[in-house]
Coordinates of C-alpha atoms and ligand atoms in Angstrom, one line a residue:
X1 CA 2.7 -17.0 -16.5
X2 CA 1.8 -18.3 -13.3
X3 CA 2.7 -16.0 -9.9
X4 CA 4.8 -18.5 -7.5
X5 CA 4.1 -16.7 -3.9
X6 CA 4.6 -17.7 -0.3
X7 CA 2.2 -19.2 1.9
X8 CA 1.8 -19.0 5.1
X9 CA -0.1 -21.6 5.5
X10 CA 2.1 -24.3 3.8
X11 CA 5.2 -22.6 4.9
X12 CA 6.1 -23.0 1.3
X13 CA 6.3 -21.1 -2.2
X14 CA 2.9 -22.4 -3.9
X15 CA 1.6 -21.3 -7.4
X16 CA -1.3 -18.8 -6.9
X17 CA -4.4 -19.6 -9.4
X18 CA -8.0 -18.7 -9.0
X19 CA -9.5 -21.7 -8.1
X20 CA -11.8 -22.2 -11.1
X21 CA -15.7 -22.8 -11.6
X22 CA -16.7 -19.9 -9.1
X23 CA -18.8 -17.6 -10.0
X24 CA -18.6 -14.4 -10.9
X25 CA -15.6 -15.4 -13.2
X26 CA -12.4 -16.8 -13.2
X27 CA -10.7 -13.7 -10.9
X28 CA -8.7 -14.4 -7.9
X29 CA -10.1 -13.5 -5.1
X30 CA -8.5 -11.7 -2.2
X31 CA -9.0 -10.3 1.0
X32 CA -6.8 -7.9 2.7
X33 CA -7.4 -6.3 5.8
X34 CA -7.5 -2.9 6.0
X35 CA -6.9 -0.3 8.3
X36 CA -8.4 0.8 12.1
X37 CA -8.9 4.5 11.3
X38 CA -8.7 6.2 15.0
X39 CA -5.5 8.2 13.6
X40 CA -3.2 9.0 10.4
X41 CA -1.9 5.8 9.0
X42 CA 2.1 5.6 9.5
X43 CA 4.7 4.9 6.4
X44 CA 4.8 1.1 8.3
X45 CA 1.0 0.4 7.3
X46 CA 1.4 1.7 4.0
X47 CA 4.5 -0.3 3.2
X48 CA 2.2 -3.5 4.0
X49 CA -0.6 -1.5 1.6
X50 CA 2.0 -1.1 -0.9
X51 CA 3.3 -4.4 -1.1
X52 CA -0.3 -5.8 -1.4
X53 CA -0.4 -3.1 -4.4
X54 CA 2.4 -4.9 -6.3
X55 CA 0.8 -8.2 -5.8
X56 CA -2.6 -7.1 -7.1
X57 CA -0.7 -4.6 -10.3
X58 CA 1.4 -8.2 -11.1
X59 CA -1.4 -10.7 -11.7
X60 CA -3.1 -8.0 -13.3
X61 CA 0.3 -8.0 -15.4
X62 CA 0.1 -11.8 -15.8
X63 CA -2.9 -11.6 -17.1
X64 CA -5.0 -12.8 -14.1
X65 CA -8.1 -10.5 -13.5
X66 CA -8.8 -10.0 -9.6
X67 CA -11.6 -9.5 -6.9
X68 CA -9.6 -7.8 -4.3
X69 CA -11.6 -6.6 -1.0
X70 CA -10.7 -4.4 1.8
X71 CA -12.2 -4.0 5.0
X72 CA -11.8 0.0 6.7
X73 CA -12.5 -1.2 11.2
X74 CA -14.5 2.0 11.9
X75 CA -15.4 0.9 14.8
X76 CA -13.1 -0.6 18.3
X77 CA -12.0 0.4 21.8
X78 CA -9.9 3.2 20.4
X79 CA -12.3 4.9 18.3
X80 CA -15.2 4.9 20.9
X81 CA -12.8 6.1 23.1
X82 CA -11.4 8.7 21.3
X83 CA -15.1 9.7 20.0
X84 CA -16.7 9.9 23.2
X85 CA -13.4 12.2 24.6
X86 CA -14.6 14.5 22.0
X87 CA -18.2 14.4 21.9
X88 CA -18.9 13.2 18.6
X89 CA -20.5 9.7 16.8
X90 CA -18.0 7.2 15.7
X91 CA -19.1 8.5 11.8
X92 CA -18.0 11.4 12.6
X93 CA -14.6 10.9 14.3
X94 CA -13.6 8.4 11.5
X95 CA -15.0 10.3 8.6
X96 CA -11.4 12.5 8.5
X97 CA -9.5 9.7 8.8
X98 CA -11.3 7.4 6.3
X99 CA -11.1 9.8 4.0
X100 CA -7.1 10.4 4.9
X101 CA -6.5 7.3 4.2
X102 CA -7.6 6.9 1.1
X103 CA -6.1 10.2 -0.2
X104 CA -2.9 8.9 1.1
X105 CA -3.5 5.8 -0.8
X106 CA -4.1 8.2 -4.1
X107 CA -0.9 9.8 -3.0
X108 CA 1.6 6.8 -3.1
X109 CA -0.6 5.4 -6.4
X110 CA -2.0 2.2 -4.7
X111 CA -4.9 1.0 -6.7
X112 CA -8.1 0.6 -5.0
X113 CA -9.6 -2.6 -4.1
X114 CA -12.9 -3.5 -5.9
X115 CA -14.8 -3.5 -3.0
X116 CA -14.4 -1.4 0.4
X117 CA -16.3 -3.0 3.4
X118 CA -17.2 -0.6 5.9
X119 CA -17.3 -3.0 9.4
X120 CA -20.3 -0.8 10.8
X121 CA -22.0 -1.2 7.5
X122 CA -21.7 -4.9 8.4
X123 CA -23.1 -6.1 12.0
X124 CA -26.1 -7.6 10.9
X125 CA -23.6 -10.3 8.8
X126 CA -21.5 -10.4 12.2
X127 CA -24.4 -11.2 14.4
X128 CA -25.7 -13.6 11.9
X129 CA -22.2 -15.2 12.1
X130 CA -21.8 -15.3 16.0
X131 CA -25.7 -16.9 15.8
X132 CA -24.1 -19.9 14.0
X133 CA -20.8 -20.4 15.7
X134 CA -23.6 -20.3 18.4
X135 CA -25.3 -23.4 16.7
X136 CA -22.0 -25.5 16.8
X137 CA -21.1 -24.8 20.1
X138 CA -18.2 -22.7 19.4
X139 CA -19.1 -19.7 20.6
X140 CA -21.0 -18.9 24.7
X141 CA -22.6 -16.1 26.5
X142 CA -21.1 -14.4 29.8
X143 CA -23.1 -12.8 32.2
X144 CA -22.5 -9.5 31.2
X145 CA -24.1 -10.5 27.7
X146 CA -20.4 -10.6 25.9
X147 CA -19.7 -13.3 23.6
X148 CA -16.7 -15.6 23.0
X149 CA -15.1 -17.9 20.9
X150 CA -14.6 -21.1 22.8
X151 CA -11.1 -22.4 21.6
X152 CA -11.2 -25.7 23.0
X153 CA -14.1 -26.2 20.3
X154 CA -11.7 -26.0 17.1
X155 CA -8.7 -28.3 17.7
X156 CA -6.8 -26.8 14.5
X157 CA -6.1 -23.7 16.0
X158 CA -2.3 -23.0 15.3
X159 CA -2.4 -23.9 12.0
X160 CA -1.3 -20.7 10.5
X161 CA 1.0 -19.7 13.0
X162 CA 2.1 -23.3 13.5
X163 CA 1.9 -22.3 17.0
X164 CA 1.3 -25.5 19.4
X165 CA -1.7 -24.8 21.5
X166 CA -1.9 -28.5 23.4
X167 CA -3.2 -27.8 27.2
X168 CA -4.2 -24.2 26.7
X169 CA -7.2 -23.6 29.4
X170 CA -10.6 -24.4 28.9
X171 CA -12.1 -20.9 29.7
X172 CA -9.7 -18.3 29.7
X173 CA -10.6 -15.6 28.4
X174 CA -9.4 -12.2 26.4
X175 CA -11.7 -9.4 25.6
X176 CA -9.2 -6.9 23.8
X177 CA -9.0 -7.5 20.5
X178 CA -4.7 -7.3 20.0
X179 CA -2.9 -9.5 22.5
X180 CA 0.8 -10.3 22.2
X181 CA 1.2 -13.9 24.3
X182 CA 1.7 -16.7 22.8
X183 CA -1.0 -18.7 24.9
X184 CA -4.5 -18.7 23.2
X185 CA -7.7 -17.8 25.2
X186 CA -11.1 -17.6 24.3
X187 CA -11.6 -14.4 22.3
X188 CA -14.4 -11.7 22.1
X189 CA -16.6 -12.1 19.2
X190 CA -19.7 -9.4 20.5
X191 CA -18.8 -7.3 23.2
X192 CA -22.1 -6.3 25.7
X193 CA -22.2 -2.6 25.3
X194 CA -21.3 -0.9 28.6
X195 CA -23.0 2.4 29.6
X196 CA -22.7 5.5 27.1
X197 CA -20.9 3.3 24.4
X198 CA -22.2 2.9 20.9
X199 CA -23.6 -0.1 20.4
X200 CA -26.2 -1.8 17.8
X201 CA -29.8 -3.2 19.5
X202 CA -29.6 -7.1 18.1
X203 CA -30.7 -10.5 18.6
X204 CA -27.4 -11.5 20.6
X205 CA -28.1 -8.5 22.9
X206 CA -26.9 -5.0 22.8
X207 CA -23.4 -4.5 22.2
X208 CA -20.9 -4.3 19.1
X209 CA -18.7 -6.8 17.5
X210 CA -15.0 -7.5 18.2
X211 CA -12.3 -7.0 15.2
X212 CA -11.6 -10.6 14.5
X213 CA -15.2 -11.0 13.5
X214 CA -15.6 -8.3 11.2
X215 CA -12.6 -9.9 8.8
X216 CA -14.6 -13.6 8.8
X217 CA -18.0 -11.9 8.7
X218 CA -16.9 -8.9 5.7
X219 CA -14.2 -11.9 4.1
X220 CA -17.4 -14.5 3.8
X221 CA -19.9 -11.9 2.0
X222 CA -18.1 -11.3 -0.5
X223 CA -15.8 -13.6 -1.4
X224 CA -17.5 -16.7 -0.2
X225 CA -16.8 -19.7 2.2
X226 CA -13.1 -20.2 0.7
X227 CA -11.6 -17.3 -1.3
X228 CA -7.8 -17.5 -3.1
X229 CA -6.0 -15.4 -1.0
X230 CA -5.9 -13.4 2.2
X231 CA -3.5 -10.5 3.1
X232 CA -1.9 -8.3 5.5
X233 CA 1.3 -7.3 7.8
X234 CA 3.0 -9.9 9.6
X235 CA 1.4 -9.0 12.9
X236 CA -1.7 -10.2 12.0
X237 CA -0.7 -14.0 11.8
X238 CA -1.5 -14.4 15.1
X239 CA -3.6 -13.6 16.5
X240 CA -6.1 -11.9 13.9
X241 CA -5.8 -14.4 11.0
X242 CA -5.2 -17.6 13.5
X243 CA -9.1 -16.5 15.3
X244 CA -10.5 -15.9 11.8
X245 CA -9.7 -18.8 10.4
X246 CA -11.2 -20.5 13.8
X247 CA -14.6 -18.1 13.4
X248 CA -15.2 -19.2 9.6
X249 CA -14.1 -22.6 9.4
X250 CA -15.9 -23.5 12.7
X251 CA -19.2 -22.8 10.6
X252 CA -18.1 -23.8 6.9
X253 CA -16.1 -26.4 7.4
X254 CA -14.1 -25.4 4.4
X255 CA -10.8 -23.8 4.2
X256 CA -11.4 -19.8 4.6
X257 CA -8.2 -19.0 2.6
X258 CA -6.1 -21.4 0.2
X259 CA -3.4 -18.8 0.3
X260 CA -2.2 -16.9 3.2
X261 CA 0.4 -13.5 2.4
X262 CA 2.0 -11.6 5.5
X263 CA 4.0 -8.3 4.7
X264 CA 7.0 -8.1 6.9
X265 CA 7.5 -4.7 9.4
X266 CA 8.9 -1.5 8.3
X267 CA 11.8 -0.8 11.0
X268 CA 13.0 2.1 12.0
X269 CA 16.4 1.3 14.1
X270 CA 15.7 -2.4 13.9
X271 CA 12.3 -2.0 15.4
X272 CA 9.0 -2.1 14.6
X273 CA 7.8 1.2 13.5
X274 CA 4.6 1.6 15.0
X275 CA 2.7 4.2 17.1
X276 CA 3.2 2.9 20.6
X277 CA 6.8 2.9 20.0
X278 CA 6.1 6.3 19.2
X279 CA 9.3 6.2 16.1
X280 CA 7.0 6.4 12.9
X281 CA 5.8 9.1 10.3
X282 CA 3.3 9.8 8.6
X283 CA 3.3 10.0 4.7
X284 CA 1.9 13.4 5.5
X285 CA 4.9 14.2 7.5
X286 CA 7.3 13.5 4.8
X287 CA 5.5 15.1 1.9
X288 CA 5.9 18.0 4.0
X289 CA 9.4 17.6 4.9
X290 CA 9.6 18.1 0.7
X291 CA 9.8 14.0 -0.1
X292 CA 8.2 12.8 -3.0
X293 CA 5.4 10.7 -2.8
X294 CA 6.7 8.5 -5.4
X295 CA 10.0 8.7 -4.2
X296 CA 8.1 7.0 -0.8
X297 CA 6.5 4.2 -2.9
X298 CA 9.7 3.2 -5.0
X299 CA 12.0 3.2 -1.7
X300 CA 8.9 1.2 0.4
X301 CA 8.1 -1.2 -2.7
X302 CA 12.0 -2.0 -3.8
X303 CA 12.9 -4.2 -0.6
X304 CA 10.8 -7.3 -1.2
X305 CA 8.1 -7.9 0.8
X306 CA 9.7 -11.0 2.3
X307 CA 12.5 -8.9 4.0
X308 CA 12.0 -6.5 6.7
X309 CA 12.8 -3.2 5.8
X310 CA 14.7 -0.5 7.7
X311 CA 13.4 2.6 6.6
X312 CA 16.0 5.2 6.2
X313 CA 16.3 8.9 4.4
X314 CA 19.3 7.8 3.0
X315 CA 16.7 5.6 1.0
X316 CA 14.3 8.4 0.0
X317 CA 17.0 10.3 -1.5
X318 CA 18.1 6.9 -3.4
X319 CA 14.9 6.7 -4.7
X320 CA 14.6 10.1 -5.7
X321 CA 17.4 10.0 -7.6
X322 CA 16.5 6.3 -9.3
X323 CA 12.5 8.5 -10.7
X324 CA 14.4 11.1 -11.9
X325 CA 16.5 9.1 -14.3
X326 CA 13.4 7.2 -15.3
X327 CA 11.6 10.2 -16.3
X328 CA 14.1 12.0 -17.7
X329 CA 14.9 8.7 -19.8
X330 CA 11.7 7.9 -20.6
X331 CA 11.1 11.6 -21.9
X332 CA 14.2 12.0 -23.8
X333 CA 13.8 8.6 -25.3
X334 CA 9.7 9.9 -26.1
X335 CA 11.2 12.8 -28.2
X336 CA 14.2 11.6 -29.2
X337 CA 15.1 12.1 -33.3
X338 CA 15.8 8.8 -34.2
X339 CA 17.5 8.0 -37.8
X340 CA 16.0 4.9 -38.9
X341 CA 16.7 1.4 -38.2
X342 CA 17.3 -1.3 -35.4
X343 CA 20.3 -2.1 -33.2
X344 CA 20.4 -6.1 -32.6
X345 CA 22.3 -5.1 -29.0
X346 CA 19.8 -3.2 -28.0
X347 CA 16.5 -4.8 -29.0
X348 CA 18.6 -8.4 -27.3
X349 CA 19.2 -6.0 -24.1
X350 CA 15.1 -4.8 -23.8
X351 CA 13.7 -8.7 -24.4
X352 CA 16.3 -9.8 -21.8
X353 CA 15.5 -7.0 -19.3
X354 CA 12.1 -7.7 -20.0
X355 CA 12.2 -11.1 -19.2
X356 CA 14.3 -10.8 -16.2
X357 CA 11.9 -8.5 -14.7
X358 CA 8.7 -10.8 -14.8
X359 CA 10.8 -13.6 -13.7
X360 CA 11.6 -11.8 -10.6
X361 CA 8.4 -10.7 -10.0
X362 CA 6.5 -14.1 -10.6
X363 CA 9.1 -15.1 -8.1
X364 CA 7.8 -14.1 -5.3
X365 CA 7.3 -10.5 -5.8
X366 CA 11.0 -9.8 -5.7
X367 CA 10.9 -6.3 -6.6
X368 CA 14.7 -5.7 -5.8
X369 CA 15.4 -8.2 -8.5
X370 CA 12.5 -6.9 -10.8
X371 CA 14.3 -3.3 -11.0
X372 CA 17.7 -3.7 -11.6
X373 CA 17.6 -5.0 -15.0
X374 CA 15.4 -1.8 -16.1
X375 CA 18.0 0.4 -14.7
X376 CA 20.6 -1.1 -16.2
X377 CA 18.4 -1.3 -19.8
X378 CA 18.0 2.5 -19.0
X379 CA 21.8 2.9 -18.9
X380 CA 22.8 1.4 -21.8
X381 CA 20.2 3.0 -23.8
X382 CA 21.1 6.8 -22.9
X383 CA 24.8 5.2 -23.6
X384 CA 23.5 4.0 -27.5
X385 CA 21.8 8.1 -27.3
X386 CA 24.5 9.6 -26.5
X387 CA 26.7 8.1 -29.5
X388 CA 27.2 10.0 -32.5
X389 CA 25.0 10.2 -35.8
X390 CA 27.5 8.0 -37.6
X391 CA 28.3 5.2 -34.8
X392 CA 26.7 1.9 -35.3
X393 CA 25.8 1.2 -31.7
X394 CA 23.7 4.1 -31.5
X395 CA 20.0 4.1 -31.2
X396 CA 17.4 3.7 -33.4
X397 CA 14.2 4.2 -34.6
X398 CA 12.8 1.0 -34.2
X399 CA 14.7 0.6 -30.7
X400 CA 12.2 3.5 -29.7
X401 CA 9.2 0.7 -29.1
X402 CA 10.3 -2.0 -27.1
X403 CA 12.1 -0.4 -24.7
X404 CA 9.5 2.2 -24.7
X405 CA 7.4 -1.1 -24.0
X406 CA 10.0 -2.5 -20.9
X407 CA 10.0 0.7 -19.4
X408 CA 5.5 0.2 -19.9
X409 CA 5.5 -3.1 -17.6
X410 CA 7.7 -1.7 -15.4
X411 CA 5.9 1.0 -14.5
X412 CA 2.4 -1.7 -14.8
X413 CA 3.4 -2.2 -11.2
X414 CA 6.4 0.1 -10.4
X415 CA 4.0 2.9 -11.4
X416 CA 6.1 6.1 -10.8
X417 CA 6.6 7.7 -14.3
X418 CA 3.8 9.5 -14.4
X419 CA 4.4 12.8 -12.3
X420 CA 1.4 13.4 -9.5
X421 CA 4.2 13.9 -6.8
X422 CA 3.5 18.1 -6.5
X423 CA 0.0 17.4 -6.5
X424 CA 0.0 15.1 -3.7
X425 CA 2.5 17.3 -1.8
X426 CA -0.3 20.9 -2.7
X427 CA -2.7 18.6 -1.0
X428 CA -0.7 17.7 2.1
X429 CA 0.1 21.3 2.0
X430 CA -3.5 22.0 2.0
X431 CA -4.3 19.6 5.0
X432 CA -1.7 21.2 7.0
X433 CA -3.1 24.7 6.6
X434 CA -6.2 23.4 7.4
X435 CA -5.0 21.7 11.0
X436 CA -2.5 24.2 11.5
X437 CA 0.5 21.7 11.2
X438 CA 3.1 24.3 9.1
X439 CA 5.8 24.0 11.7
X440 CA 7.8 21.6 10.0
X441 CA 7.1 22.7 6.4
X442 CA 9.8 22.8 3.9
X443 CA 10.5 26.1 1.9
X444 CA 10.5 24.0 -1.0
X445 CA 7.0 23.0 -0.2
X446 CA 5.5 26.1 0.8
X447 CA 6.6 27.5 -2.9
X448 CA 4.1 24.9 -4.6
X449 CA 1.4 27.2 -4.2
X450 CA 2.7 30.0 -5.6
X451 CA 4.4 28.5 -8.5
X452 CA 2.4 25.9 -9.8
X453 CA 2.9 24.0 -12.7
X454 CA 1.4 26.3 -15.3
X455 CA 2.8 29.3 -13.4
X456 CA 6.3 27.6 -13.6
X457 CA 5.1 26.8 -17.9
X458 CA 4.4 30.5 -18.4
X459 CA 8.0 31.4 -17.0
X460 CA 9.7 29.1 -18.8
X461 CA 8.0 30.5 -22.0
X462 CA 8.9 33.8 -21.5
X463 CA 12.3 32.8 -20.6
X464 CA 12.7 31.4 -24.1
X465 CA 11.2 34.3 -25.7
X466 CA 13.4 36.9 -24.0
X467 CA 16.8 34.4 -25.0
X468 CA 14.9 34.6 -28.4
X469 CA 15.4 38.0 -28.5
X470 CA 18.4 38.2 -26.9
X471 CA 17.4 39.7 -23.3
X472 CA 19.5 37.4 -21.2
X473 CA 19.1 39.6 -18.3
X474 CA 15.6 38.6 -17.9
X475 CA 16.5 34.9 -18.8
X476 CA 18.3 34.6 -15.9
X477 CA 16.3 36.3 -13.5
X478 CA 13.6 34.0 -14.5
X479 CA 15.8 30.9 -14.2
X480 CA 17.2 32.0 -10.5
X481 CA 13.6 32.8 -9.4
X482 CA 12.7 29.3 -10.3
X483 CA 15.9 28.2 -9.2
X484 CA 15.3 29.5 -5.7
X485 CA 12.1 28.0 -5.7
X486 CA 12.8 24.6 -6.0
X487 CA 12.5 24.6 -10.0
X488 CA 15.6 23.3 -12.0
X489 CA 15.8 24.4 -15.6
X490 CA 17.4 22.4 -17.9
X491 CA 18.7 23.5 -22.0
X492 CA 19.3 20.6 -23.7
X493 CA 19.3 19.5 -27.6
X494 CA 15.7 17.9 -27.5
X495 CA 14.6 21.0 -25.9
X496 CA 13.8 23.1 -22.7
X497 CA 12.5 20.7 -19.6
X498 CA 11.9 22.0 -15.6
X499 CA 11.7 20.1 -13.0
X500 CA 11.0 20.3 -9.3
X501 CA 14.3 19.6 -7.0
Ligands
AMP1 P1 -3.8 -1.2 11.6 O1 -4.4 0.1 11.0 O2 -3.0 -1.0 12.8 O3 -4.8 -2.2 11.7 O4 -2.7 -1.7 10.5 C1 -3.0 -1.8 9.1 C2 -2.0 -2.7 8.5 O5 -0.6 -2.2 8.6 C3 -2.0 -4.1 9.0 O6 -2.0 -5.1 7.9 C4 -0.7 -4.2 9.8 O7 -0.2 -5.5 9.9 C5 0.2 -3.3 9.0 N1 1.4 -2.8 9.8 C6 1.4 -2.2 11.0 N2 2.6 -1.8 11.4 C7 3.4 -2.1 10.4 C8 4.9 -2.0 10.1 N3 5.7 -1.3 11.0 N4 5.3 -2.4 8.9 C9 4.5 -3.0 8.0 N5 3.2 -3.2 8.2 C10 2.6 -2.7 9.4
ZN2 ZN1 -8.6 -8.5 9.2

């Protein structure tokens, strides 16, 4: 089944194929861009991280292999700043945060691309890049050895942001790398290294490249001249993606990307969360507050990516909720004892939910869509459970399968049945301890350590042995102590299960 996504570029839903005959193989290949990692990515970048998740977990669902890179921008204004404040190399002030960022990608599930591209790995590829645009004409030399894009050069410009550029000025120029006006200017490609700054020794002079470059340079290597599709949040239409598209096709000729996906904004209060508005968190933050980590992917996944999202608690708790009747579905459904047989209602129900699901998903990536029909397939199964031995609209045996099978490609992209959520949160725990950060920690949080999950096993045990043998005294004691520790204990006819409030 073919995924029908919108473009960007065509301001239209288009049907998203690899373009065939390229070698390595018939996978599409994408480009996302990563993060800048001066600081601790905010819930608002990982929503757009997220979203890119659910489009890479549904082809792979279709059936459509993928080549998905990611570039990590180790190196810009901020992060030399912020390095030479403290006294360190660039590799070292980024290290922490490279590294946070991927462990907060482990966190919230998101699969990792296939290829990370590091852009100070890269400058040789940059230069090499700047050399050419060189060549055409596209790109000049100031006096201060800086090099720019010359706009004027590449009438398309505007194409992606369909953005009319007629009469913009011949010259003017910008040297940061993130400007909001809607008039173009020349842009920075190398910038001359000024005294004390890192920099790289090369044939364009010494100095180090600007961000749009790195996306063209990193995009090129390993994707080639045109690749399927290119990624990111919606900020990054213009100017990022519109000064890209003028670095790579200024040399190649070719179209760099046939399909062009922007993740709308996490709000917060109908605005932009971001860290100059100073309104965001961390996922670190709300681990520690005692959220679940999957509890923060359902709630940022579930409005489609096509909608801006305001991000409220209210939705955390939602989600919450929604995982724990999954997983307690999915387990009592696992060991349920099932006389034998099929239910016709019931098998109908699962192909229909099934098929409503990838419909919404292949549509767009409507996740809002995509979910409801699983919850309401997990409904009417515990319903068909809960009847008695002798009513016909119970479940049965051979119901077990497929819905055991719907509840399988939902969580293909979903992904939030299995439980990782207290080791995530022991890790954040671990991180705050480290950087002294247990101000805001929840009680519930600061219990993980002590009862972990084969210290919580062990109780449970020896709770059942002591009702066993009829010492309810120490049954309860052991069920309060858990209790008070965030650890629910529940008695029901397939058995004893705990889990974490
Ligand atoms: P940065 O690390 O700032 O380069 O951003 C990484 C990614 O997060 C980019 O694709 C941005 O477009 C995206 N992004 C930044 N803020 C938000 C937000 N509030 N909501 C969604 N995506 C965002
Ligand atoms: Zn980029």
């Amino acid at each position: 089944m073919p995924l029908r996504l919108f473009n960007t570029l065509t301001g239209q839903i288009d049907t998203l194929v690899p373009q065939p005959g390229l070698a390595p193989g018939p996978a599409l290949r994408m480009y996302a861009c990563g993060p800048t990692v001066y600081d601790y990515g905010h819930i608002g970048n990982f929503r757009t991280f997220l979203q890119i998740d659910v489009l890479r977990r549904t082809l792979l669902l279709l059936g459509i292999p993928v080549r998905h890179v990611m570039n990590i921008t180790d190196v810009d204004d901020k992060i030399i700043h912020n390095a030479q404040a403290a006294g360190i190399s660039i590799g070292q002030y980024t290290a922490p945060f490279e590294r946070a960022f991927l462990e907060d990608l482990d966190a919230l599930r998101v699969q990792h691309p296939e290829q990370l591209a590091r852009a100070t790995e890269h400058i040789d590829r940059m230069v090499q890049l700047v050399q050419q645009l060189a060549q055409v004409g596209a790109a000049y030399q100031t006096e201060d050895g800086s090099w720019y894009f010359r706009l004027a050069s590449f009438p398309a410009y505007g194409q992606l942001s369909k953005k009319d550029f007629a009469g913009m000025e011949d010259g003017a120029r910008v040297d940061v790398d993130e400007y909001e006006k809607d008039s173009a200017r020349d842009f920075a490609l190398w910038k001359a290294a000024k005294p004390g700054e890192t920099s790289w020794d090369t044939p364009i002079g010494r100095g180090r490249p600007g961000w749009h470059i790195e996306c063209s340079a990193m995009s090129m290597e390993y994707l080639g001249d045109t690749f399927d599709l290119h990624a990111g949040g919606e900020d990054l239409i213009f100017p990022h993606h519109e000064n890209e598209i003028a670095q790579s096709e200024s040399v190649t000729h070719k179209p760099l990307a046939r399909h062009w996906m922007h993740v709308r904004f996490l709000l917060v209060d109908g605005r932009k969360m971001s860290k100059s508005e100073g309104n965001f968190y961390t996922l670190r933050d709300l681990l520690l507050k005692g959220y679940k980590a999957s509890a923060i992917r359902l709630a940022l996944i579930s409005v489609p990516y096509r909608h801006q999202h305001n991000f409220t608690f209210d939705g955390l708790v939602e989600a919450t909720a929604a995982i724990e009747r999954l997983r307690t579905f999915h387990q009592r459904l696992t060991q349920a004892t099932l006389a034998p047989g099929s239910n016709p209602d019931l098998q109908a129900a699962a192909a229909q939910a099934h098929q409503t699901y990838i419909d919404a998903l292949s549509n767009d990536l409507n996740t809002a869509e995509a979910r409801a029909p699983i919850f309401d397939l997990v409904r009417a199964a515990n319903t068909a459970l809960d009847r008695a031995n002798t009513d016909p609209a119970r479940l049965l045996a051979d119901d077990r399968a497929p819905i055991l099978a719907v509840l399988a490609a939902f969580d293909a992209v979903f992904d939030v049945l299995t439980d990782t959520d207290a080791d995530a949160t022991r890790r954040a725990l671990a991180w705050a301890r480290e950087t002294s950060r247990l101000d805001d920690v929840a009680p519930s949080v600061l219990a993980l350590d002590a009862f972990t999950d084969q210290a919580i096993d062990a109780l449970v045990a020896e709770r059942t042995q002591a009702k066993r043998q009829r010492n309810f005294a120490r049954a309860d004691q052991i069920r309060n102590q858990l209790a008070e520790n965030g650890v629910l204990i529940e008695d029901s006819k397939d058995g004893v299960r705990w889990k974490r409030k």
